[in-house]
mmCIF file of C-alpha atoms in Angstrom:
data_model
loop_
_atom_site.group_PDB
_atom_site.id
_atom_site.type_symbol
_atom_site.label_atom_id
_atom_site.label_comp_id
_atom_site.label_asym_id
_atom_site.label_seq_id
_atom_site.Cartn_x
_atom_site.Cartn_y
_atom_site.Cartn_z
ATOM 1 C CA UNK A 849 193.822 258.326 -23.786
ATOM 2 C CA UNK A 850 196.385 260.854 -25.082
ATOM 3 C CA UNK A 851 196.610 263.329 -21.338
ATOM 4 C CA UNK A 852 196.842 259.795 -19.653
ATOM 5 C CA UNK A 853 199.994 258.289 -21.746
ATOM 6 C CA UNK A 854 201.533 261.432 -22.158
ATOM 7 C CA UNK A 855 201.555 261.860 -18.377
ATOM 8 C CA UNK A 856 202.994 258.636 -18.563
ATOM 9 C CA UNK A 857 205.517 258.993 -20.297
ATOM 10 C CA UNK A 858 206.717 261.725 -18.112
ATOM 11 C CA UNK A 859 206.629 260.335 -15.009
ATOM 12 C CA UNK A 860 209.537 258.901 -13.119
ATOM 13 C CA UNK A 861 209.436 255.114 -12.164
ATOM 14 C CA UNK A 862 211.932 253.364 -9.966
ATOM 15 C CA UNK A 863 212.529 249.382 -10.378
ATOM 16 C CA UNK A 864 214.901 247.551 -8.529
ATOM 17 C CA UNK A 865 216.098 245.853 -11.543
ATOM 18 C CA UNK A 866 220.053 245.211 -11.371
ATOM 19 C CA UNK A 867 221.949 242.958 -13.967
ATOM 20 C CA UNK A 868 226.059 243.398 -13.832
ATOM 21 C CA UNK A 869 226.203 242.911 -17.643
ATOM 22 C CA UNK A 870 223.955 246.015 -17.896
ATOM 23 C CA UNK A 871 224.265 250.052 -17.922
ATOM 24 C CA UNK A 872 221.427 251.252 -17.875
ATOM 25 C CA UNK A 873 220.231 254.500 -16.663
ATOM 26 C CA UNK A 874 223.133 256.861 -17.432
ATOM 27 C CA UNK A 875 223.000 259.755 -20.240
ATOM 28 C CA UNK A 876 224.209 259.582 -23.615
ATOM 29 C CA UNK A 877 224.538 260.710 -27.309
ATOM 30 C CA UNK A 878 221.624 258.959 -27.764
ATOM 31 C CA UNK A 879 219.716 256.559 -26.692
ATOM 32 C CA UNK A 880 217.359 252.709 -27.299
ATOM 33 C CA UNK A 881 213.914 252.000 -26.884
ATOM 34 C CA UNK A 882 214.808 247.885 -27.654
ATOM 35 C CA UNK A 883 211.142 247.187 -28.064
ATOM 36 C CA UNK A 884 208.167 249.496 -29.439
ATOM 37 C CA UNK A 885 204.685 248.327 -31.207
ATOM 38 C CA UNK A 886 201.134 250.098 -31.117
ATOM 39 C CA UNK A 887 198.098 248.629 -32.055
ATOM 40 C CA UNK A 888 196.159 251.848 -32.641
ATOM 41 C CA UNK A 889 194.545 253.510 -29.128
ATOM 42 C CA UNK A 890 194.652 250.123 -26.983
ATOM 43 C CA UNK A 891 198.537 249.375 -26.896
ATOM 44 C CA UNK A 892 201.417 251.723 -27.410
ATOM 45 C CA UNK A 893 204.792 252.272 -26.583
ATOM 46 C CA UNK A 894 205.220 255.971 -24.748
ATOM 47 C CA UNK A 895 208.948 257.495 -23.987
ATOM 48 C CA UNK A 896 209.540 260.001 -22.000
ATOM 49 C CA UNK A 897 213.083 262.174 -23.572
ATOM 50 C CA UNK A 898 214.688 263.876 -21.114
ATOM 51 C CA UNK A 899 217.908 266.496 -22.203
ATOM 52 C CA UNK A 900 220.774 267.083 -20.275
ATOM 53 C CA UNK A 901 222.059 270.747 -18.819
ATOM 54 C CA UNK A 902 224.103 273.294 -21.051
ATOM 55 C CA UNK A 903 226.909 272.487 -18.948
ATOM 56 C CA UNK A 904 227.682 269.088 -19.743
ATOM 57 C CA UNK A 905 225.564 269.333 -23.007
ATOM 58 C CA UNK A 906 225.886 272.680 -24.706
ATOM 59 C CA UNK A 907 224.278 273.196 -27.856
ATOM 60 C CA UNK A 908 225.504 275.200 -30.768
ATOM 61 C CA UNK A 909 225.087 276.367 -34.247
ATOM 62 C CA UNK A 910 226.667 277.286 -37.096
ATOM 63 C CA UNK A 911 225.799 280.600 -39.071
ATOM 64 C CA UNK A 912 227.135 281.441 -42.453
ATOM 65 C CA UNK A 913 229.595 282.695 -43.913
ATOM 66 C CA UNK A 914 231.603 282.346 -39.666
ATOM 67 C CA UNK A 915 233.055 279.289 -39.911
ATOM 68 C CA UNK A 916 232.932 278.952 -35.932
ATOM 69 C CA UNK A 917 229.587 278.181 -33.909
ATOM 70 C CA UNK A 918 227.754 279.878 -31.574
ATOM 71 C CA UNK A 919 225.374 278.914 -28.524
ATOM 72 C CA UNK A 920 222.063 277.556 -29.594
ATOM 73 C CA UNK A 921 219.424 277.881 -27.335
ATOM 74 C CA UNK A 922 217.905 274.738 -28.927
ATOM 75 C CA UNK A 923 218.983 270.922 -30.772
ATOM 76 C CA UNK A 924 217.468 268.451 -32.634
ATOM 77 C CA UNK A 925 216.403 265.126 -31.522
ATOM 78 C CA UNK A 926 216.562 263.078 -34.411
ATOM 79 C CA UNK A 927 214.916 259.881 -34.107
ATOM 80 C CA UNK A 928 214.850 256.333 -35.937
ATOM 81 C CA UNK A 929 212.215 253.316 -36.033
ATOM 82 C CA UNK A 930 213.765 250.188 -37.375
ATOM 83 C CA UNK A 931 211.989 247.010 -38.019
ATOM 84 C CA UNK A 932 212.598 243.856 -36.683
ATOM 85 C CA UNK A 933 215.419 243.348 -39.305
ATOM 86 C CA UNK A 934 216.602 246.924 -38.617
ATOM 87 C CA UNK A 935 215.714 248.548 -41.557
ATOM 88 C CA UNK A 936 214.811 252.101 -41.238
ATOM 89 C CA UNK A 937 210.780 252.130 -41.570
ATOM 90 C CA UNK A 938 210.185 255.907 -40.144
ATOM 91 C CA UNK A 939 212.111 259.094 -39.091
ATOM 92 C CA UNK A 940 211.572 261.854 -37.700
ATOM 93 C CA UNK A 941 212.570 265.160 -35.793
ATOM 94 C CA UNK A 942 211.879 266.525 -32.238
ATOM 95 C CA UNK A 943 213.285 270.305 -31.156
ATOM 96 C CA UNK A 944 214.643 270.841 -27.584
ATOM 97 C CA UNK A 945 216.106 273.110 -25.322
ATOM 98 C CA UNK A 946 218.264 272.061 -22.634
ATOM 99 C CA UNK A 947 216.563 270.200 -19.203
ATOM 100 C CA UNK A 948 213.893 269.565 -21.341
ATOM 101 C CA UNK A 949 211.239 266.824 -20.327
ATOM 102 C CA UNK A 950 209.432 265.803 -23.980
ATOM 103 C CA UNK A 951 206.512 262.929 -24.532
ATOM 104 C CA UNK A 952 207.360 260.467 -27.152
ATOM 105 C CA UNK A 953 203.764 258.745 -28.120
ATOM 106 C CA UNK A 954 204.019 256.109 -30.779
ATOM 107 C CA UNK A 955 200.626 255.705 -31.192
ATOM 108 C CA UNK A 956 200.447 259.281 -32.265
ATOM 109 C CA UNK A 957 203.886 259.675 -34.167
ATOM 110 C CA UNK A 958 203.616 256.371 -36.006
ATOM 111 C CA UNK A 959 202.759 256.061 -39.493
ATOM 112 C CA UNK A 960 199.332 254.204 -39.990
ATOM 113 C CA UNK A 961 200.832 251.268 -41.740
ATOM 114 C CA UNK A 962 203.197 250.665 -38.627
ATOM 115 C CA UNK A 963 200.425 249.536 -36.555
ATOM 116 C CA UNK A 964 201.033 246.348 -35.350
ATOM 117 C CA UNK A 965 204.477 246.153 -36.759
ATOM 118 C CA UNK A 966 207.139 245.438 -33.484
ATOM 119 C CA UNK A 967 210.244 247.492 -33.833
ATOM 120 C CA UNK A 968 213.079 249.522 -32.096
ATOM 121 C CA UNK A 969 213.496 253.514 -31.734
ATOM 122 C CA UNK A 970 216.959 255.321 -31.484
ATOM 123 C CA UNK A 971 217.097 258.906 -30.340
ATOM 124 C CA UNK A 972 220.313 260.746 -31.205
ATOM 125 C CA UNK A 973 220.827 264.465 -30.018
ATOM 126 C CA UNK A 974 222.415 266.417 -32.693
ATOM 127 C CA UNK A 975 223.541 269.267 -30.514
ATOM 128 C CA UNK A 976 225.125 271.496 -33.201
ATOM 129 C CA UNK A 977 223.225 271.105 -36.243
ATOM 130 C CA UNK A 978 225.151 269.859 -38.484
ATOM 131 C CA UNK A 979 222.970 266.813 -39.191
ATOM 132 C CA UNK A 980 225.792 264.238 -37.980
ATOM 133 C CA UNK A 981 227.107 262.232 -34.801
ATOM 134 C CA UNK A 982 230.880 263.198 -34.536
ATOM 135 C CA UNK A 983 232.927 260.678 -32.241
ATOM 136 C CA UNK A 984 233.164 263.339 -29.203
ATOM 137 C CA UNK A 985 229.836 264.824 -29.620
ATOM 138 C CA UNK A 986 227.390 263.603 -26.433
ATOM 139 C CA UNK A 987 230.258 262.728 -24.749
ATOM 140 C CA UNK A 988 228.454 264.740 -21.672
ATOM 141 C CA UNK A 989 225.188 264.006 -20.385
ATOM 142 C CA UNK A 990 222.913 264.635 -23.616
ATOM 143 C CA UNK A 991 219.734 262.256 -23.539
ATOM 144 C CA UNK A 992 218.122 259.690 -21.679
ATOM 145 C CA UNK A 993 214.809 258.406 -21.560
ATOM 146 C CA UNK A 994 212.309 255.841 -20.105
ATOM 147 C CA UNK A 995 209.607 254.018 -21.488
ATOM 148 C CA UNK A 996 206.379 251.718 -21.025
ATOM 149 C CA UNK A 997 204.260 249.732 -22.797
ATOM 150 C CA UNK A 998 201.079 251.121 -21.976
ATOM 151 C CA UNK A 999 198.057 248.829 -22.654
ATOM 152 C CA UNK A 1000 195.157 251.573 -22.009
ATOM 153 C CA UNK A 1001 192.070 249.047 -22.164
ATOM 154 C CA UNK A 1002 192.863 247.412 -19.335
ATOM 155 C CA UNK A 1003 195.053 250.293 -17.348
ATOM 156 C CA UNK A 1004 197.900 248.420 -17.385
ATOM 157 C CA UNK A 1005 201.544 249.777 -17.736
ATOM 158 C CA UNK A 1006 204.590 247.878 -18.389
ATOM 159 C CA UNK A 1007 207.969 249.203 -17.921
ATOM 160 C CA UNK A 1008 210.401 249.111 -21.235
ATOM 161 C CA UNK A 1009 213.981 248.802 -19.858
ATOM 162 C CA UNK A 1010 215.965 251.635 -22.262
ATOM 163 C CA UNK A 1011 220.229 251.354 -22.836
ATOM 164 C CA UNK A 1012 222.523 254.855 -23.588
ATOM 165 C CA UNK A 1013 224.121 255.185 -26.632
ATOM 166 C CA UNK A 1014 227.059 256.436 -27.451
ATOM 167 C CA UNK A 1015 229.080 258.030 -30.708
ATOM 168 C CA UNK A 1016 231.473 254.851 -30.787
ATOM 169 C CA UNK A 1017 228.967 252.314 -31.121
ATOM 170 C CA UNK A 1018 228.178 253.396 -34.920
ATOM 171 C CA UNK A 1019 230.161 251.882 -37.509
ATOM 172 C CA UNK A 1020 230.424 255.145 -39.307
ATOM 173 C CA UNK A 1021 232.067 256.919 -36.477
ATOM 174 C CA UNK A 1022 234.249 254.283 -35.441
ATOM 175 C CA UNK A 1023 235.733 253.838 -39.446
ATOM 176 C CA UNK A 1024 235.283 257.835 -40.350
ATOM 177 C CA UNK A 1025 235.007 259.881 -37.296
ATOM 178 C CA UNK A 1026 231.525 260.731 -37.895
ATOM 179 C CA UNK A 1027 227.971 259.629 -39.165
ATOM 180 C CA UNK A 1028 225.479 261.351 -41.156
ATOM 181 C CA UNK A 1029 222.104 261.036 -39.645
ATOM 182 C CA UNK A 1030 220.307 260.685 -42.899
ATOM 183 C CA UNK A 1031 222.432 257.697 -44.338
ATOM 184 C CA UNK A 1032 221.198 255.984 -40.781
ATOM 185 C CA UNK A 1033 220.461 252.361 -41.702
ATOM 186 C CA UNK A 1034 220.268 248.529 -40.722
ATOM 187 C CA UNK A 1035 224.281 248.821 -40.292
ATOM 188 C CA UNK A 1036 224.963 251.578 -38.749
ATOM 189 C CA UNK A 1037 224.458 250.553 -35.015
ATOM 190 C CA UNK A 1038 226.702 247.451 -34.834
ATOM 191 C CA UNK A 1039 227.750 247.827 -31.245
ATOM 192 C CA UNK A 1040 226.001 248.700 -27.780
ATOM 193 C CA UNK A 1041 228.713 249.235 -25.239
ATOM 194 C CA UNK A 1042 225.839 249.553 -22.471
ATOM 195 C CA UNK A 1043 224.415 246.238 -23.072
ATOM 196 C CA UNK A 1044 225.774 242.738 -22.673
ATOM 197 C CA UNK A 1045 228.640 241.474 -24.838
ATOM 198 C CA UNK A 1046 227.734 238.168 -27.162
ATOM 199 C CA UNK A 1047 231.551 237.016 -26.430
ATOM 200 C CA UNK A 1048 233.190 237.054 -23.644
ATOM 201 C CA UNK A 1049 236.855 237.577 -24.917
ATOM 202 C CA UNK A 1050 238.589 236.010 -22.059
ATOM 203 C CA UNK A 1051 242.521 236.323 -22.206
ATOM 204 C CA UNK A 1052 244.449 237.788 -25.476
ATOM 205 C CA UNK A 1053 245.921 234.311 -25.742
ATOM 206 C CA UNK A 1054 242.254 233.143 -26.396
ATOM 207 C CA UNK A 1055 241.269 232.939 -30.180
ATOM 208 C CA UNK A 1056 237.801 231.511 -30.014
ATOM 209 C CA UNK A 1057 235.972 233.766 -26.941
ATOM 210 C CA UNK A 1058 233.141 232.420 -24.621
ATOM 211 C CA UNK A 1059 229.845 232.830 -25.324
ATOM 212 C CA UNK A 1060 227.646 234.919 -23.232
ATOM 213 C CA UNK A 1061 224.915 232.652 -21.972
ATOM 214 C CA UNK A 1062 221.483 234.585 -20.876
ATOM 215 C CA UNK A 1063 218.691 233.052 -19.212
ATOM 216 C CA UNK A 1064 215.142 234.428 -20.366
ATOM 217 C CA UNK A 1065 212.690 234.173 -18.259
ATOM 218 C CA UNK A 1066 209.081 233.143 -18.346
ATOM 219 C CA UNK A 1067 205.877 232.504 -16.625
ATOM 220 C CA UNK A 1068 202.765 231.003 -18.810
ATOM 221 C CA UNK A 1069 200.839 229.226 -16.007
ATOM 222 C CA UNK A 1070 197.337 230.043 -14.318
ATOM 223 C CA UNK A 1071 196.612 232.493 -17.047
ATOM 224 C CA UNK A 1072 200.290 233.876 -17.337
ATOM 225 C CA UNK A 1073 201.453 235.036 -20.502
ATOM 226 C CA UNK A 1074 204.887 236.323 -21.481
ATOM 227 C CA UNK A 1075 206.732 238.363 -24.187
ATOM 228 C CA UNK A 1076 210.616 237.559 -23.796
ATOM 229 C CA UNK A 1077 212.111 240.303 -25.834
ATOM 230 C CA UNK A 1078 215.640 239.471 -27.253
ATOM 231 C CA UNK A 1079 217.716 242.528 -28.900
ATOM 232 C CA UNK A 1080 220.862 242.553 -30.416
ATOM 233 C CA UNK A 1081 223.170 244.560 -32.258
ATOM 234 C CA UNK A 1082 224.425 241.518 -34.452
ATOM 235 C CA UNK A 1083 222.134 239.474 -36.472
ATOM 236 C CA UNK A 1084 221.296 236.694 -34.672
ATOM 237 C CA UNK A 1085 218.427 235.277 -36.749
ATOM 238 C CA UNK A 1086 218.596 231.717 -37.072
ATOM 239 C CA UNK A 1087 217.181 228.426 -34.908
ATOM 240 C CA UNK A 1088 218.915 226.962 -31.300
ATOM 241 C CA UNK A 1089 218.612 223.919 -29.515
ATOM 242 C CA UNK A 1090 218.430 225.736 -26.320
ATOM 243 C CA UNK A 1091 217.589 224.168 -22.717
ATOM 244 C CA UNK A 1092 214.625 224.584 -20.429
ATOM 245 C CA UNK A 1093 214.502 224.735 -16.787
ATOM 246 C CA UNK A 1094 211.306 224.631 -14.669
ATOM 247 C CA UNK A 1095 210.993 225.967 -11.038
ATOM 248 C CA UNK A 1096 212.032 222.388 -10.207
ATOM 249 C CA UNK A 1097 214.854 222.144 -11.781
ATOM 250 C CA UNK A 1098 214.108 219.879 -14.299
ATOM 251 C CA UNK A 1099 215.427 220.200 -18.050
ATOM 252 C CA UNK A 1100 214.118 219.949 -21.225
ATOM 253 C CA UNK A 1101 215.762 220.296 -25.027
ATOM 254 C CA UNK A 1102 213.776 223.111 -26.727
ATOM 255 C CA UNK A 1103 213.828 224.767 -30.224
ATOM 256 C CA UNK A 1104 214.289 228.517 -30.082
ATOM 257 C CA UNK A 1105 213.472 229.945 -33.337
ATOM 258 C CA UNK A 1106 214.589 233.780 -33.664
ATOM 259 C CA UNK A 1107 213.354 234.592 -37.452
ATOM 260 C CA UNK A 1108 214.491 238.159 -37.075
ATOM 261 C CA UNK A 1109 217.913 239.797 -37.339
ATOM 262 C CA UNK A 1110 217.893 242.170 -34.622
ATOM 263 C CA UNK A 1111 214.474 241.935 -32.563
ATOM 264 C CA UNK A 1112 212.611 239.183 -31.383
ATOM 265 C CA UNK A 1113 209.754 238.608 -29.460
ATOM 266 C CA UNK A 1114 209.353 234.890 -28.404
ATOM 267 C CA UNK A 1115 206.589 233.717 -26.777
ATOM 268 C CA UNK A 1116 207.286 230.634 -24.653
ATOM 269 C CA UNK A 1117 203.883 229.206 -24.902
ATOM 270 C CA UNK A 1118 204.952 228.463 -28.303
ATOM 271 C CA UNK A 1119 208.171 227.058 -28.142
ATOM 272 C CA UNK A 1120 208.746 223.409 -29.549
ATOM 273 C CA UNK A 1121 209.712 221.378 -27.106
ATOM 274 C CA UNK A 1122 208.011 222.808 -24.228
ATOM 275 C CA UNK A 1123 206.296 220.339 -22.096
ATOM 276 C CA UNK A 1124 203.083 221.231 -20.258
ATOM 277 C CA UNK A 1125 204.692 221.269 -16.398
ATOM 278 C CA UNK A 1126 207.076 223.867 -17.810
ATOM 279 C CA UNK A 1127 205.275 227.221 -16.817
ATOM 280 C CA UNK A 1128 207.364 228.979 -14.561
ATOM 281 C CA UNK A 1129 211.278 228.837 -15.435
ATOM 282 C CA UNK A 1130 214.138 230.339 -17.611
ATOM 283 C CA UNK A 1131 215.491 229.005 -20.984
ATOM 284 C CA UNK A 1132 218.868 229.419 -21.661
ATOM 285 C CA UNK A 1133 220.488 230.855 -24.634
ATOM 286 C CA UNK A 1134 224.029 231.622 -25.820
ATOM 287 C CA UNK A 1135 224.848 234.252 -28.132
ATOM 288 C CA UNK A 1136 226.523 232.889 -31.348
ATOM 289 C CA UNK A 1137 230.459 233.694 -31.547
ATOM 290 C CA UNK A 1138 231.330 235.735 -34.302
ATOM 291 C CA UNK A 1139 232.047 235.002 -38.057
ATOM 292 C CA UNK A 1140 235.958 234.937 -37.744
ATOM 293 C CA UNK A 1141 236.055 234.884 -33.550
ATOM 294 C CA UNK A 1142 238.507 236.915 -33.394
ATOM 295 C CA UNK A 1143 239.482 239.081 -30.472
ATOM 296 C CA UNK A 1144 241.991 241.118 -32.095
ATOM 297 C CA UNK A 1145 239.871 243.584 -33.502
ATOM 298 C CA UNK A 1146 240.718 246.237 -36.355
ATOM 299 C CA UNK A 1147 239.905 249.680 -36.379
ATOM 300 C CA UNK A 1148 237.092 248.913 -38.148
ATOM 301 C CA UNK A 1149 235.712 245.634 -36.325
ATOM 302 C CA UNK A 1150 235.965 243.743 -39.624
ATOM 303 C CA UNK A 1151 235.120 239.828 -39.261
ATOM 304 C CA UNK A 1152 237.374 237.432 -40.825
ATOM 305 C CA UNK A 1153 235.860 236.584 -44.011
ATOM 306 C CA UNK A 1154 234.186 233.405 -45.186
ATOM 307 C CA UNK A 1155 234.603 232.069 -41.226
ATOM 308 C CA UNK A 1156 231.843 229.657 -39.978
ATOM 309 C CA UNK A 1157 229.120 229.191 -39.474
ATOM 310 C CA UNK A 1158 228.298 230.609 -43.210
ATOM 311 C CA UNK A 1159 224.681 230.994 -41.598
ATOM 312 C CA UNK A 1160 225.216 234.042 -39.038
ATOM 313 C CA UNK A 1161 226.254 237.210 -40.355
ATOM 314 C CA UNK A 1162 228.460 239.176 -38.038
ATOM 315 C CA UNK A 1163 228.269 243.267 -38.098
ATOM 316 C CA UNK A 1164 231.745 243.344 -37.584
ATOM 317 C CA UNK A 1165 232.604 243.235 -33.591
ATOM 318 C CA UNK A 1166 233.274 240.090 -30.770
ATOM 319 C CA UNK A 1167 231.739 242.119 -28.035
ATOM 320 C CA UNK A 1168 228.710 243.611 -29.278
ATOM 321 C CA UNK A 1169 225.159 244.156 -27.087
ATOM 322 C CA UNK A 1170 223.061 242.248 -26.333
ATOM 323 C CA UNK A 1171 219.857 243.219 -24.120
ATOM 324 C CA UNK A 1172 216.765 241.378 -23.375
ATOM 325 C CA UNK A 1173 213.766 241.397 -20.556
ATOM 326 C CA UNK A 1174 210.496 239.791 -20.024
ATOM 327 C CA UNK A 1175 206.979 241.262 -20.056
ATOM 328 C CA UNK A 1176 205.073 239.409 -17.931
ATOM 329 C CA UNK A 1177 201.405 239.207 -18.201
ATOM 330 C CA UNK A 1178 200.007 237.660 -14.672
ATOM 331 C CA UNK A 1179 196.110 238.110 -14.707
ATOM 332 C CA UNK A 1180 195.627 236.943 -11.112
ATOM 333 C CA UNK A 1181 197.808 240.069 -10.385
ATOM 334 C CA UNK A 1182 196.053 242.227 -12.645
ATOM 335 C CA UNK A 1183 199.475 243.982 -13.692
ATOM 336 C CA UNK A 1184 201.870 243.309 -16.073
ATOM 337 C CA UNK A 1185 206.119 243.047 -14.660
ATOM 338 C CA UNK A 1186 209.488 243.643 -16.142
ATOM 339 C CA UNK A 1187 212.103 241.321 -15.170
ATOM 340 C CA UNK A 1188 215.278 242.107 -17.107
ATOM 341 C CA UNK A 1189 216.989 239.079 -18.367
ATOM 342 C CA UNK A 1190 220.274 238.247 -16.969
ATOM 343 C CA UNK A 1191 223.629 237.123 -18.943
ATOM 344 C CA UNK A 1192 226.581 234.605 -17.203
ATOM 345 C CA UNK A 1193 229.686 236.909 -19.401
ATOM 346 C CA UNK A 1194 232.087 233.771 -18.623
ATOM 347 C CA UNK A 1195 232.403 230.654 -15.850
ATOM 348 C CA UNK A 1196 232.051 231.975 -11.975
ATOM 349 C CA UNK A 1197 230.357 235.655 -12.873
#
């Protein structure tokens, strides 16, 4: 199992996915795996980290008592697994050289008591050694990565969609200038400026925003199962009343549930609501504005305090990312798809 995932996860795969709200397949200072679970040797999640050249990303480091660095031939990938709620349940460290293609096996990095448990990984490059993100470090082409679900009993792959991160979209860098890897924590990454925004701000005269509206997609007939997987950097835990459309257009008034801050999984088959003809269609969610909806950010992104709804707690920014995609299951197929999950930013896009 281990030669077969880890050639996996270094092997190129090309999708024609496209969603305008996304950016996707670009280096960063770091980057998301929005989705990762193992259930010991059957089901894992398997990356494939690939570094960036010395000339957009050079590394350094710093030897006492000169103040000034020096070319390193090698970095530090530090990297994060955070829960469904975000919190920080494992991290770890990964050394690197430049152009350097490195497996990422959860299955085999994972501490036992994580089996089972659903989660997210960030990798950040620290390319100097100092043990922090600074705002203008990994402003070249640092990391990127792709990743799959691999589900080995039945040699079946699915493709896990992966965002870039960047230095700006930590709340520690955008207040101080810079964020210490080990103080990492559930809010720390309150912005992804390569996924979809919750609000769109429309004009500066506009106090209240739009909300982004997604449509997640699902198939649960003739066998079909599906995992919609919903990330975001806000906490968006909480229940909608959220419509349904079939593959005849027809409607229906469903509960979404999303118990978790950050990360859910949702399986339609489950949804209250859902009426048996519904097994090929979309339902259609909209991000919840803000607490304070305001568009005139501070430095800091802080919310306007004590603004409704007193039940959604904002990490600080109008704007933040959203990403989300489907796993589908289809047995008649034999294979398991990725459809990524698109989002309407305002009226006419």
């Amino acid at each position: 199992m281990k030669k077969i995932v880890r050639a996996m996860a270094g092997a190129p795969l090309v999708l024609p996915l496209v969603a305008r709200a996304y950016t996707m397949g670009t280096f960063g200072a770091g980057v998301l795996v929005p989705y990762v679970i193992h259930n010991g040797p059957a089901e894992t999640t398997a990356v494939g980290l690939v570094t960036g050249d010395a000339s957009t990303c050079p590394f350094y480091s710093y030897t006492s008592p000169s103040p000034l660095p020096s070319p390193s031939a090698t970095a530090n990938i530090e990297w994060f697994f955070f829960d469904a709620d975000s919190n920080v349940r494992q991290r770890g460290r990964i050394e690197v050289t430049n152009n350097d293609v490195h497996p990422f096996i959860w299955a085999l990095e994972s501490d036992p008591a994580l089996e089972g448990v659903a989660g997210y990984l960030l990798f950040i490059l620290d390319t100097d050694g100092l043990g922090r993100l600074d705002r203008n470090e990994g402003r070249g082409a640092c990391l990127t990565a792709e990743a799959f679900l691999a589900v080995v009993a039945e040699d079946d792959v699915a493709y896990i969609p992966t965002w870039p991160v960047e230095a700006d979209d930590f709340a520690e860098v955008r207040e101080t200038g810079h964020l210490y890897l080990d103080t990492m924590g559930p809010d720390s990454l309150t912005h992804l400026a390569s996924g979809a925004p919750d609000l769109y701000l429309g004009s500066y005269t506009d106090s209240h925003g739009e909300p982004a509206r997604y449509a997640l997609r699902y198939s649960i007939g003739n066998g079909d199962t599906t995992r919609i997987v919903l990330w975001s950097a806000e906490a968006i835990a909480g229940s909608y009343v959220a419509p349904g459309f079939d593959d005849e257009e027809n409607s229906r008034s469903l509960m979404l549930a999303l118990p978790h801050e950050e990360l859910n999984v949702i399986d339609p088959a489950q949804l209250t609501g859902l009426a048996a003809g519904f097994v090929n269609g979309y339902i259609q969610w909209d991000a919840p504005r803000s607490a304070g909806n305001q568009i005139h950010a501070s430095a800091d992104c802080d919310p306007a305090p004590g603004a409704p709804p007193a039940t959604y707690t904002d990490h600080g920014c109008d704007g933040n990312g959203v990403v989300s995609f489907s796993i589908i299951h289809s047995p008649g197929l034999g294979a398991r798809q990725t459809i990524l999950n698109a989002a309407r930013l305002h009226p006419g896009t």
